[in-house]
PDB file of C-alpha atoms in Angstrom:
ATOM      1  CA  MET W   9      55.404 224.752 115.096  1.00  0.00           C
ATOM      2  CA  ALA W  10      57.180 227.486 116.910  1.00  0.00           C
ATOM      3  CA  ASP W  11      55.611 230.120 116.643  1.00  0.00           C
ATOM      4  CA  ASP W  12      57.683 234.139 117.484  1.00  0.00           C
ATOM      5  CA  PRO W  13      58.747 233.757 120.435  1.00  0.00           C
ATOM      6  CA  MET W  14      61.287 236.793 120.439  1.00  0.00           C
ATOM      7  CA  SER W  15      61.071 238.615 123.585  1.00  0.00           C
ATOM      8  CA  HIS W  16      60.748 237.932 127.114  1.00  0.00           C
ATOM      9  CA  ALA W  17      58.979 239.178 129.788  1.00  0.00           C
ATOM     10  CA  PRO W  18      58.515 237.791 133.674  1.00  0.00           C
ATOM     11  CA  GLY W  19      55.243 236.847 134.728  1.00  0.00           C
ATOM     12  CA  GLN W  20      52.109 234.236 135.189  1.00  0.00           C
ATOM     13  CA  PRO W  21      50.971 232.825 132.880  1.00  0.00           C
ATOM     14  CA  SER W  22      47.070 234.497 131.329  1.00  0.00           C
ATOM     15  CA  ALA W  23      44.222 233.194 129.777  1.00  0.00           C
ATOM     16  CA  PRO W  24      43.684 232.009 126.991  1.00  0.00           C
ATOM     17  CA  GLY W  25      43.400 234.817 123.988  1.00  0.00           C
ATOM     18  CA  THR W  26      45.618 237.220 126.002  1.00  0.00           C
ATOM     19  CA  THR W  27      49.010 237.761 125.007  1.00  0.00           C
ATOM     20  CA  SER W  28      51.085 238.313 128.701  1.00  0.00           C
ATOM     21  CA  LEU W  29      52.784 234.722 129.070  1.00  0.00           C
ATOM     22  CA  PRO W  30      56.842 235.541 129.677  1.00  0.00           C
ATOM     23  CA  VAL W  31      58.566 234.564 126.889  1.00  0.00           C
ATOM     24  CA  GLU W  32      56.387 237.638 125.312  1.00  0.00           C
ATOM     25  CA  GLU W  33      56.390 241.127 125.431  1.00  0.00           C
ATOM     26  CA  PRO W  34      53.055 242.898 124.902  1.00  0.00           C
ATOM     27  CA  GLU W  35      53.153 244.764 121.302  1.00  0.00           C
ATOM     28  CA  SER W  36      52.387 248.237 122.869  1.00  0.00           C
ATOM     29  CA  GLU W  37      55.420 247.514 125.273  1.00  0.00           C
ATOM     30  CA  LEU W  38      57.661 246.626 121.689  1.00  0.00           C
ATOM     31  CA  GLY W  39      59.460 249.671 119.848  1.00  0.00           C
ATOM     32  CA  ALA W  40      58.762 250.510 116.841  1.00  0.00           C
ATOM     33  CA  ARG W  41      61.727 248.676 114.937  1.00  0.00           C
ATOM     34  CA  GLU W  42      61.176 245.590 117.118  1.00  0.00           C
ATOM     35  CA  ARG W  43      57.365 245.160 116.485  1.00  0.00           C
ATOM     36  CA  LYS W  44      58.344 245.626 112.536  1.00  0.00           C
ATOM     37  CA  LYS W  45      60.945 243.064 112.402  1.00  0.00           C
ATOM     38  CA  ARG W  46      57.936 240.542 114.286  1.00  0.00           C
ATOM     39  CA  GLN W  47      55.673 242.004 111.827  1.00  0.00           C
ATOM     40  CA  THR W  48      58.332 241.121 108.935  1.00  0.00           C
ATOM     41  CA  ARG W  49      58.414 237.250 110.781  1.00  0.00           C
ATOM     42  CA  LEU W  50      55.259 236.547 110.710  1.00  0.00           C
ATOM     43  CA  ALA W  51      54.271 238.039 107.405  1.00  0.00           C
ATOM     44  CA  LEU W  52      57.011 235.236 106.323  1.00  0.00           C
ATOM     45  CA  HIS W  53      56.428 232.679 108.243  1.00  0.00           C
ATOM     46  CA  GLY W  54      52.565 233.018 106.897  1.00  0.00           C
ATOM     47  CA  ALA W  55      53.968 233.370 102.924  1.00  0.00           C
ATOM     48  CA  ALA W  56      55.507 230.244 103.667  1.00  0.00           C
ATOM     49  CA  LEU W  57      52.699 229.018 105.276  1.00  0.00           C
ATOM     50  CA  ASP W  58      50.288 229.839 102.346  1.00  0.00           C
ATOM     51  CA  LEU W  59      52.663 229.383  99.445  1.00  0.00           C
ATOM     52  CA  VAL W  60      54.198 225.527 100.760  1.00  0.00           C
ATOM     53  CA  THR W  61      50.088 224.673 101.283  1.00  0.00           C
ATOM     54  CA  ALA W  62      49.370 225.306  97.972  1.00  0.00           C
ATOM     55  CA  ARG W  63      52.349 224.291  96.146  1.00  0.00           C
ATOM     56  CA  GLY W  64      54.073 221.940  97.883  1.00  0.00           C
ATOM     57  CA  LEU W  65      57.310 223.069  99.782  1.00  0.00           C
ATOM     58  CA  THR W  66      58.803 221.746  96.581  1.00  0.00           C
ATOM     59  CA  ALA W  67      57.568 224.131  94.811  1.00  0.00           C
ATOM     60  CA  VAL W  68      58.224 227.173  96.652  1.00  0.00           C
ATOM     61  CA  THR W  69      61.490 228.517  96.964  1.00  0.00           C
ATOM     62  CA  THR W  70      62.680 231.790  99.300  1.00  0.00           C
ATOM     63  CA  ASP W  71      62.977 234.532  96.751  1.00  0.00           C
ATOM     64  CA  ASP W  72      58.351 233.395  96.377  1.00  0.00           C
ATOM     65  CA  ILE W  73      58.362 234.076 100.262  1.00  0.00           C
ATOM     66  CA  ALA W  74      59.344 237.067 100.090  1.00  0.00           C
ATOM     67  CA  ARG W  75      58.052 238.048  97.863  1.00  0.00           C
ATOM     68  CA  ALA W  76      55.130 237.163  98.660  1.00  0.00           C
ATOM     69  CA  ALA W  77      55.706 239.264 102.120  1.00  0.00           C
ATOM     70  CA  GLY W  78      56.571 242.117 100.562  1.00  0.00           C
ATOM     71  CA  VAL W  79      60.289 241.830 101.379  1.00  0.00           C
ATOM     72  CA  SER W  80      63.345 241.981  99.227  1.00  0.00           C
ATOM     73  CA  PRO W  81      65.361 237.968  99.506  1.00  0.00           C
ATOM     74  CA  ARG W  82      68.132 239.517 101.429  1.00  0.00           C
ATOM     75  CA  THR W  83      65.818 240.333 103.882  1.00  0.00           C
ATOM     76  CA  PHE W  84      64.512 237.012 103.782  1.00  0.00           C
ATOM     77  CA  PHE W  85      68.044 235.757 105.325  1.00  0.00           C
ATOM     78  CA  ASN W  86      67.830 238.421 107.577  1.00  0.00           C
ATOM     79  CA  TYR W  87      64.805 236.497 109.358  1.00  0.00           C
ATOM     80  CA  PHE W  88      64.940 233.015 108.088  1.00  0.00           C
ATOM     81  CA  PRO W  89      68.403 230.753 107.086  1.00  0.00           C
ATOM     82  CA  THR W  90      65.932 228.782 104.936  1.00  0.00           C
ATOM     83  CA  LYS W  91      62.288 228.488 103.414  1.00  0.00           C
ATOM     84  CA  GLU W  92      61.748 225.469 105.716  1.00  0.00           C
ATOM     85  CA  ALA W  93      62.434 226.861 108.882  1.00  0.00           C
ATOM     86  CA  ALA W  94      60.178 229.951 107.692  1.00  0.00           C
ATOM     87  CA  LEU W  95      57.668 227.617 107.349  1.00  0.00           C
ATOM     88  CA  THR W  96      57.790 226.180 110.745  1.00  0.00           C
ATOM     89  CA  GLY W  97      59.551 228.794 113.124  1.00  0.00           C
ATOM     90  CA  VAL W  98      63.203 228.293 114.600  1.00  0.00           C
ATOM     91  CA  ALA W  99      62.290 226.361 117.031  1.00  0.00           C
ATOM     92  CA  GLU W 100      66.071 226.634 118.900  1.00  0.00           C
ATOM     93  CA  VAL W 101      64.835 230.210 119.149  1.00  0.00           C
ATOM     94  CA  LEU W 102      61.905 229.106 121.544  1.00  0.00           C
ATOM     95  CA  VAL W 103      64.259 226.484 123.495  1.00  0.00           C
ATOM     96  CA  GLU W 104      66.251 229.020 124.719  1.00  0.00           C
ATOM     97  CA  ARG W 105      63.641 231.867 125.141  1.00  0.00           C
ATOM     98  CA  ILE W 106      61.881 228.703 127.620  1.00  0.00           C
ATOM     99  CA  ALA W 107      65.087 228.003 129.267  1.00  0.00           C
ATOM    100  CA  GLU W 108      66.039 231.279 130.184  1.00  0.00           C
ATOM    101  CA  LEU W 109      61.858 231.212 131.769  1.00  0.00           C
ATOM    102  CA  VAL W 110      63.099 227.573 133.583  1.00  0.00           C
ATOM    103  CA  ALA W 111      66.164 229.742 135.137  1.00  0.00           C
ATOM    104  CA  ASP W 112      63.780 232.164 136.153  1.00  0.00           C
ATOM    105  CA  ARG W 113      61.880 230.758 138.257  1.00  0.00           C
ATOM    106  CA  PRO W 114      61.981 230.555 142.104  1.00  0.00           C
ATOM    107  CA  ALA W 115      63.815 227.955 143.747  1.00  0.00           C
ATOM    108  CA  GLU W 116      61.484 226.951 146.562  1.00  0.00           C
ATOM    109  CA  GLU W 117      58.579 226.677 143.131  1.00  0.00           C
ATOM    110  CA  PRO W 118      57.304 223.227 142.798  1.00  0.00           C
ATOM    111  CA  GLN W 119      59.054 221.398 138.785  1.00  0.00           C
ATOM    112  CA  TRP W 120      55.761 220.712 138.132  1.00  0.00           C
ATOM    113  CA  GLU W 121      54.008 224.283 139.049  1.00  0.00           C
ATOM    114  CA  THR W 122      57.360 224.671 136.532  1.00  0.00           C
ATOM    115  CA  CYS W 123      56.051 222.089 134.248  1.00  0.00           C
ATOM    116  CA  ARG W 124      52.683 223.439 134.560  1.00  0.00           C
ATOM    117  CA  LEU W 125      53.990 226.847 133.373  1.00  0.00           C
ATOM    118  CA  VAL W 126      55.903 225.494 130.438  1.00  0.00           C
ATOM    119  CA  ALA W 127      53.684 223.732 128.844  1.00  0.00           C
ATOM    120  CA  GLN W 128      51.315 226.522 128.981  1.00  0.00           C
ATOM    121  CA  THR W 129      53.784 229.244 127.802  1.00  0.00           C
ATOM    122  CA  LEU W 130      54.132 226.723 125.224  1.00  0.00           C
ATOM    123  CA  CYS W 131      50.732 226.291 123.904  1.00  0.00           C
ATOM    124  CA  HIS W 132      49.985 229.769 123.749  1.00  0.00           C
ATOM    125  CA  VAL W 133      53.018 230.643 121.948  1.00  0.00           C
ATOM    126  CA  THR W 134      51.612 228.311 118.911  1.00  0.00           C
ATOM    127  CA  THR W 135      48.188 229.438 119.192  1.00  0.00           C
ATOM    128  CA  ARG W 136      47.432 232.660 120.599  1.00  0.00           C
ATOM    129  CA  ASP W 137      47.470 234.357 116.563  1.00  0.00           C
ATOM    130  CA  GLU W 138      44.243 232.163 115.600  1.00  0.00           C
ATOM    131  CA  GLU W 139      44.064 233.081 112.472  1.00  0.00           C
ATOM    132  CA  MET W 140      47.566 231.947 111.185  1.00  0.00           C
ATOM    133  CA  TRP W 141      46.664 228.907 113.600  1.00  0.00           C
ATOM    134  CA  ARG W 142      44.364 227.915 111.303  1.00  0.00           C
ATOM    135  CA  ARG W 143      46.885 228.372 108.008  1.00  0.00           C
ATOM    136  CA  ARG W 144      48.810 226.251 109.885  1.00  0.00           C
ATOM    137  CA  ALA W 145      46.613 223.586 110.397  1.00  0.00           C
ATOM    138  CA  GLN W 146      45.912 223.778 106.411  1.00  0.00           C
ATOM    139  CA  LEU W 147      48.942 223.254 106.120  1.00  0.00           C
ATOM    140  CA  VAL W 148      48.933 219.737 107.628  1.00  0.00           C
ATOM    141  CA  ALA W 149      45.742 218.756 106.673  1.00  0.00           C
ATOM    142  CA  ASN W 150      46.309 219.389 102.801  1.00  0.00           C
ATOM    143  CA  ARG W 151      50.361 218.392 102.681  1.00  0.00           C
ATOM    144  CA  PRO W 152      50.848 215.915 104.152  1.00  0.00           C
ATOM    145  CA  GLU W 153      54.080 215.165 102.830  1.00  0.00           C
ATOM    146  CA  VAL W 154      55.892 218.420 104.960  1.00  0.00           C
ATOM    147  CA  ALA W 155      54.684 215.830 108.259  1.00  0.00           C
ATOM    148  CA  PRO W 156      58.425 214.371 108.658  1.00  0.00           C
ATOM    149  CA  LEU W 157      59.829 217.777 108.594  1.00  0.00           C
ATOM    150  CA  LEU W 158      56.867 219.000 111.225  1.00  0.00           C
ATOM    151  CA  TYR W 159      58.325 216.065 113.647  1.00  0.00           C
ATOM    152  CA  GLY W 160      62.130 216.996 113.352  1.00  0.00           C
ATOM    153  CA  VAL W 161      60.621 220.727 114.333  1.00  0.00           C
ATOM    154  CA  GLU W 162      59.048 218.911 117.140  1.00  0.00           C
ATOM    155  CA  ARG W 163      61.393 216.701 118.373  1.00  0.00           C
ATOM    156  CA  THR W 164      63.906 219.897 118.796  1.00  0.00           C
ATOM    157  CA  LEU W 165      61.571 221.434 120.484  1.00  0.00           C
ATOM    158  CA  GLU W 166      60.733 218.579 123.175  1.00  0.00           C
ATOM    159  CA  VAL W 167      64.330 218.159 123.738  1.00  0.00           C
ATOM    160  CA  GLY W 168      65.099 221.078 124.375  1.00  0.00           C
ATOM    161  CA  VAL W 169      62.386 222.201 126.356  1.00  0.00           C
ATOM    162  CA  VAL W 170      62.510 218.710 128.787  1.00  0.00           C
ATOM    163  CA  ASP W 171      66.558 219.077 129.201  1.00  0.00           C
ATOM    164  CA  ALA W 172      65.930 222.116 130.509  1.00  0.00           C
ATOM    165  CA  LEU W 173      63.232 221.486 133.133  1.00  0.00           C
ATOM    166  CA  VAL W 174      65.271 218.552 134.278  1.00  0.00           C
ATOM    167  CA  ALA W 175      68.418 220.386 134.528  1.00  0.00           C
ATOM    168  CA  ARG W 176      66.675 222.769 136.629  1.00  0.00           C
ATOM    169  CA  ALA W 177      65.562 219.738 139.126  1.00  0.00           C
ATOM    170  CA  GLU W 178      68.897 217.991 139.186  1.00  0.00           C
ATOM    171  CA  SER W 179      69.995 221.724 140.606  1.00  0.00           C
ATOM    172  CA  ALA W 180      66.659 221.508 143.397  1.00  0.00           C
ATOM    173  CA  VAL W 181      68.368 221.333 146.924  1.00  0.00           C
ATOM    174  CA  THR W 182      66.244 218.331 147.781  1.00  0.00           C
ATOM    175  CA  PRO W 183      65.431 216.362 144.569  1.00  0.00           C
ATOM    176  CA  GLY W 184      63.330 213.850 144.445  1.00  0.00           C
ATOM    177  CA  PRO W 185      63.577 210.530 142.806  1.00  0.00           C
ATOM    178  CA  PRO W 186      66.016 210.893 139.756  1.00  0.00           C
ATOM    179  CA  TRP W 187      63.391 209.251 137.335  1.00  0.00           C
ATOM    180  CA  GLN W 188      60.659 211.629 138.574  1.00  0.00           C
ATOM    181  CA  PRO W 189      62.172 214.998 136.617  1.00  0.00           C
ATOM    182  CA  ARG W 190      62.657 213.676 133.486  1.00  0.00           C
ATOM    183  CA  MET W 191      59.105 211.973 133.637  1.00  0.00           C
ATOM    184  CA  GLN W 192      57.093 214.773 134.591  1.00  0.00           C
ATOM    185  CA  ALA W 193      58.645 217.190 131.537  1.00  0.00           C
ATOM    186  CA  LEU W 194      57.897 214.941 128.803  1.00  0.00           C
ATOM    187  CA  ALA W 195      54.345 214.761 130.493  1.00  0.00           C
ATOM    188  CA  ALA W 196      54.189 218.319 129.949  1.00  0.00           C
ATOM    189  CA  VAL W 197      55.550 218.628 126.814  1.00  0.00           C
ATOM    190  CA  ASN W 198      53.348 215.889 125.562  1.00  0.00           C
ATOM    191  CA  ALA W 199      49.814 217.289 127.041  1.00  0.00           C
ATOM    192  CA  VAL W 200      50.420 220.248 124.767  1.00  0.00           C
ATOM    193  CA  ARG W 201      50.653 217.398 121.874  1.00  0.00           C
ATOM    194  CA  VAL W 202      47.661 216.007 122.550  1.00  0.00           C
ATOM    195  CA  ALA W 203      45.765 218.992 123.621  1.00  0.00           C
ATOM    196  CA  SER W 204      46.629 220.368 119.468  1.00  0.00           C
ATOM    197  CA  GLU W 205      45.497 217.531 118.119  1.00  0.00           C
ATOM    198  CA  VAL W 206      42.295 216.678 119.710  1.00  0.00           C
ATOM    199  CA  GLY W 207      41.213 220.669 119.457  1.00  0.00           C
ATOM    200  CA  ASP W 208      39.447 221.768 117.268  1.00  0.00           C
ATOM    201  CA  ASP W 209      40.405 225.517 117.476  1.00  0.00           C
ATOM    202  CA  PRO W 210      42.327 227.719 120.237  1.00  0.00           C
ATOM    203  CA  ALA W 211      40.200 228.041 122.897  1.00  0.00           C
ATOM    204  CA  GLU W 212      39.508 224.384 122.526  1.00  0.00           C
ATOM    205  CA  VAL W 213      43.066 223.572 122.676  1.00  0.00           C
ATOM    206  CA  HIS W 214      43.501 225.860 125.516  1.00  0.00           C
ATOM    207  CA  ARG W 215      40.948 224.278 128.047  1.00  0.00           C
ATOM    208  CA  VAL W 216      41.491 220.723 127.015  1.00  0.00           C
ATOM    209  CA  LEU W 217      45.552 221.321 127.692  1.00  0.00           C
ATOM    210  CA  THR W 218      43.902 222.548 131.357  1.00  0.00           C
ATOM    211  CA  GLU W 219      42.159 219.217 131.547  1.00  0.00           C
ATOM    212  CA  ILE W 220      44.963 217.069 131.034  1.00  0.00           C
ATOM    213  CA  LEU W 221      46.991 219.270 133.781  1.00  0.00           C
ATOM    214  CA  ASP W 222      44.609 219.265 136.139  1.00  0.00           C
ATOM    215  CA  ARG W 223      44.618 215.698 136.170  1.00  0.00           C
ATOM    216  CA  LEU W 224      48.729 215.165 135.858  1.00  0.00           C
ATOM    217  CA  GLU W 225      48.890 217.371 138.436  1.00  0.00           C
ATOM    218  CA  ARG W 226      47.370 214.738 140.939  1.00  0.00           C
ATOM    219  CA  ALA W 227      49.766 212.463 139.776  1.00  0.00           C
ATOM    220  CA  HIS W 228      52.871 214.954 140.087  1.00  0.00           C
ATOM    221  CA  ALA W 229      51.970 217.487 142.364  1.00  0.00           C
TER     222      ALA W 229
END
């Protein structure tokens, strides 16, 4: 599920648990208005998670979510178009940020290094808030009926990220075999999915992802 990706700052990936990956500005660098917007967005997302976990999706309205988050119904729609979007996050926004990250990478950077950075970034965005991560896990465990909705969001994210990585490779000065960029991109995205399914907590998810990427690197570097 897509987390709050509403900022962009250059840099290399940090160790698990830090907050300075390329699609995210540290809280201390945000202005008061942007900090408030981020807090409101996360409050709405958290309220949607808790309410749907407790009642089920059909029994929850956007007004319920707004009330639980302490904002007006009108304010809700400044952040999310539907209750489903509040529950999952807006994947298209994260895809846009990832596409910007990919486009900004140095032209001489090997394609697999860019794929690895994207995988690390996706993992960080979805696990940086451990409490929110656990609330999402509880939703999946308690409400299996939302699985198709979550799959649709994951698919949107996967397609957008893979397309961004493939587009970068196609513009390379010395492109490799035509199948290689898509294979590498899919491997990186699926590594995040597997690590998320196997890891019992965010630190474990990062550890598993690193292990998977290290093994894949020997095949793709």
